[in-house]
């Protein structure tokens, strides 16, 4: 259902709207509801979304529209995924330290 996403540094709200199929007012509302959506603002005040923002928006859209999560449910799900990711990253960092320590002996 998602279109091919052009490879850019920034996407304007109109571009994100076209790519995601979401109206700009929905995107603006989600910015207030989901703290991980953090578009930059151009000197003229235009929202500039990064690819990470776009990926988060597509994930939220899937949770809300396909999986029928509530907004609070989607927030909890995203928070739990972030915690899991952080735990895995910490474990991998510890493993790398152990491997590096073993190489020095």
PDB file of C-alpha atoms in Angstrom:
ATOM      1  CA  UNK A   1       0.000   0.000   0.000  1.00  0.00           C
ATOM      2  CA  UNK A   2       2.902   2.368   0.623  1.00  0.00           C
ATOM      3  CA  UNK A   3       4.523   3.901  -2.402  1.00  0.00           C
ATOM      4  CA  UNK A   4       8.205   3.815  -3.157  1.00  0.00           C
ATOM      5  CA  UNK A   5       9.775   6.447  -0.970  1.00  0.00           C
ATOM      6  CA  UNK A   6      12.145   8.839  -2.736  1.00  0.00           C
ATOM      7  CA  UNK A   7      15.611   9.033  -1.207  1.00  0.00           C
ATOM      8  CA  UNK A   8      15.876  12.556   0.230  1.00  0.00           C
ATOM      9  CA  UNK A   9      17.374  14.249   3.249  1.00  0.00           C
ATOM     10  CA  UNK A  10      14.123  16.064   4.084  1.00  0.00           C
ATOM     11  CA  UNK A  11      10.472  15.718   3.100  1.00  0.00           C
ATOM     12  CA  UNK A  12       7.964  18.576   3.215  1.00  0.00           C
ATOM     13  CA  UNK A  13       4.582  17.933   4.814  1.00  0.00           C
ATOM     14  CA  UNK A  14       3.001  17.771   1.347  1.00  0.00           C
ATOM     15  CA  UNK A  15       5.464  15.025   0.350  1.00  0.00           C
ATOM     16  CA  UNK A  16       4.809  13.076   3.550  1.00  0.00           C
ATOM     17  CA  UNK A  17       1.078  13.435   2.978  1.00  0.00           C
ATOM     18  CA  UNK A  18       1.373  12.007  -0.542  1.00  0.00           C
ATOM     19  CA  UNK A  19       3.690   9.159   0.508  1.00  0.00           C
ATOM     20  CA  UNK A  20       1.613   8.115   3.525  1.00  0.00           C
ATOM     21  CA  UNK A  21      -1.866   8.919   2.274  1.00  0.00           C
ATOM     22  CA  UNK A  22      -2.471  10.990   5.420  1.00  0.00           C
ATOM     23  CA  UNK A  23      -3.806  14.531   5.380  1.00  0.00           C
ATOM     24  CA  UNK A  24      -1.487  17.287   6.641  1.00  0.00           C
ATOM     25  CA  UNK A  25      -3.740  18.036   9.632  1.00  0.00           C
ATOM     26  CA  UNK A  26      -3.404  14.395  10.739  1.00  0.00           C
ATOM     27  CA  UNK A  27       0.386  14.649  10.499  1.00  0.00           C
ATOM     28  CA  UNK A  28       0.368  17.847  12.565  1.00  0.00           C
ATOM     29  CA  UNK A  29      -1.895  16.232  15.166  1.00  0.00           C
ATOM     30  CA  UNK A  30       0.351  13.176  15.402  1.00  0.00           C
ATOM     31  CA  UNK A  31       3.344  15.456  16.040  1.00  0.00           C
ATOM     32  CA  UNK A  32       1.631  16.518  19.269  1.00  0.00           C
ATOM     33  CA  UNK A  33       0.579  13.000  20.220  1.00  0.00           C
ATOM     34  CA  UNK A  34       3.774  11.078  19.386  1.00  0.00           C
ATOM     35  CA  UNK A  35       6.975  12.601  20.743  1.00  0.00           C
ATOM     36  CA  UNK A  36       9.188  10.654  18.331  1.00  0.00           C
ATOM     37  CA  UNK A  37       7.885  12.587  15.319  1.00  0.00           C
ATOM     38  CA  UNK A  38      10.168  15.625  15.338  1.00  0.00           C
ATOM     39  CA  UNK A  39      10.202  17.532  12.061  1.00  0.00           C
ATOM     40  CA  UNK A  40      12.578  20.436  11.781  1.00  0.00           C
ATOM     41  CA  UNK A  41      11.333  23.849  10.723  1.00  0.00           C
ATOM     42  CA  UNK A  42      12.795  25.712   7.777  1.00  0.00           C
ATOM     43  CA  UNK A  43      13.552  29.437   8.113  1.00  0.00           C
ATOM     44  CA  UNK A  44      10.159  30.000   6.457  1.00  0.00           C
ATOM     45  CA  UNK A  45       8.424  27.764   9.014  1.00  0.00           C
ATOM     46  CA  UNK A  46       7.875  24.745   6.765  1.00  0.00           C
ATOM     47  CA  UNK A  47       8.015  21.355   8.441  1.00  0.00           C
ATOM     48  CA  UNK A  48      10.938  19.258   7.251  1.00  0.00           C
ATOM     49  CA  UNK A  49      10.591  15.575   8.074  1.00  0.00           C
ATOM     50  CA  UNK A  50      13.549  13.189   8.090  1.00  0.00           C
ATOM     51  CA  UNK A  51      13.344   9.604   6.858  1.00  0.00           C
ATOM     52  CA  UNK A  52      13.206   8.460  10.499  1.00  0.00           C
ATOM     53  CA  UNK A  53      10.080  10.599  11.011  1.00  0.00           C
ATOM     54  CA  UNK A  54       8.531   9.117   7.899  1.00  0.00           C
ATOM     55  CA  UNK A  55       9.233   5.562   9.092  1.00  0.00           C
ATOM     56  CA  UNK A  56       7.660   6.324  12.474  1.00  0.00           C
ATOM     57  CA  UNK A  57       4.603   7.851  10.788  1.00  0.00           C
ATOM     58  CA  UNK A  58       4.165   4.752   8.625  1.00  0.00           C
ATOM     59  CA  UNK A  59       4.469   2.531  11.702  1.00  0.00           C
ATOM     60  CA  UNK A  60       1.878   4.600  13.566  1.00  0.00           C
ATOM     61  CA  UNK A  61      -0.438   4.500  10.563  1.00  0.00           C
ATOM     62  CA  UNK A  62      -0.152   0.706  10.502  1.00  0.00           C
ATOM     63  CA  UNK A  63      -0.841   0.441  14.228  1.00  0.00           C
ATOM     64  CA  UNK A  64      -3.859   2.757  14.130  1.00  0.00           C
ATOM     65  CA  UNK A  65      -5.450   1.910  10.795  1.00  0.00           C
ATOM     66  CA  UNK A  66      -4.515  -1.717  10.157  1.00  0.00           C
ATOM     67  CA  UNK A  67      -4.089  -3.168  13.651  1.00  0.00           C
ATOM     68  CA  UNK A  68      -6.806  -0.929  15.143  1.00  0.00           C
ATOM     69  CA  UNK A  69      -4.753   0.296  18.102  1.00  0.00           C
ATOM     70  CA  UNK A  70      -5.952   3.323  20.016  1.00  0.00           C
ATOM     71  CA  UNK A  71      -3.580   6.294  20.160  1.00  0.00           C
ATOM     72  CA  UNK A  72      -2.696   5.386  23.756  1.00  0.00           C
ATOM     73  CA  UNK A  73      -2.176   1.767  22.733  1.00  0.00           C
ATOM     74  CA  UNK A  74       0.114   2.819  19.892  1.00  0.00           C
ATOM     75  CA  UNK A  75       2.097   5.047  22.277  1.00  0.00           C
ATOM     76  CA  UNK A  76       2.555   2.150  24.713  1.00  0.00           C
ATOM     77  CA  UNK A  77       3.549  -0.214  21.920  1.00  0.00           C
ATOM     78  CA  UNK A  78       6.134   2.215  20.516  1.00  0.00           C
ATOM     79  CA  UNK A  79       7.513   2.849  24.006  1.00  0.00           C
ATOM     80  CA  UNK A  80       7.893  -0.884  24.671  1.00  0.00           C
ATOM     81  CA  UNK A  81       9.634  -1.357  21.319  1.00  0.00           C
ATOM     82  CA  UNK A  82      12.041   1.475  22.120  1.00  0.00           C
ATOM     83  CA  UNK A  83      12.836  -0.064  25.521  1.00  0.00           C
ATOM     84  CA  UNK A  84      13.442  -3.445  23.899  1.00  0.00           C
ATOM     85  CA  UNK A  85      15.705  -1.853  21.292  1.00  0.00           C
ATOM     86  CA  UNK A  86      17.661  -0.044  24.021  1.00  0.00           C
ATOM     87  CA  UNK A  87      18.103  -3.292  25.982  1.00  0.00           C
ATOM     88  CA  UNK A  88      19.341  -5.144  22.899  1.00  0.00           C
ATOM     89  CA  UNK A  89      21.735  -2.315  22.052  1.00  0.00           C
ATOM     90  CA  UNK A  90      23.114  -2.376  25.610  1.00  0.00           C
ATOM     91  CA  UNK A  91      23.640  -6.154  25.453  1.00  0.00           C
ATOM     92  CA  UNK A  92      25.374  -5.885  22.086  1.00  0.00           C
ATOM     93  CA  UNK A  93      27.632  -3.133  23.427  1.00  0.00           C
ATOM     94  CA  UNK A  94      28.596  -5.408  26.334  1.00  0.00           C
ATOM     95  CA  UNK A  95      29.329  -8.270  23.923  1.00  0.00           C
ATOM     96  CA  UNK A  96      31.534  -6.038  21.761  1.00  0.00           C
ATOM     97  CA  UNK A  97      33.434  -4.924  24.875  1.00  0.00           C
ATOM     98  CA  UNK A  98      33.987  -8.560  25.869  1.00  0.00           C
ATOM     99  CA  UNK A  99      35.160  -9.458  22.375  1.00  0.00           C
ATOM    100  CA  UNK A 100      37.536  -6.492  22.274  1.00  0.00           C
ATOM    101  CA  UNK A 101      38.851  -7.415  25.705  1.00  0.00           C
ATOM    102  CA  UNK A 102      39.512 -10.976  24.502  1.00  0.00           C
ATOM    103  CA  UNK A 103      41.453  -9.707  21.479  1.00  0.00           C
ATOM    104  CA  UNK A 104      43.801  -7.678  23.656  1.00  0.00           C
ATOM    105  CA  UNK A 105      44.989 -10.776  25.556  1.00  0.00           C
TER     106      UNK A 105
END
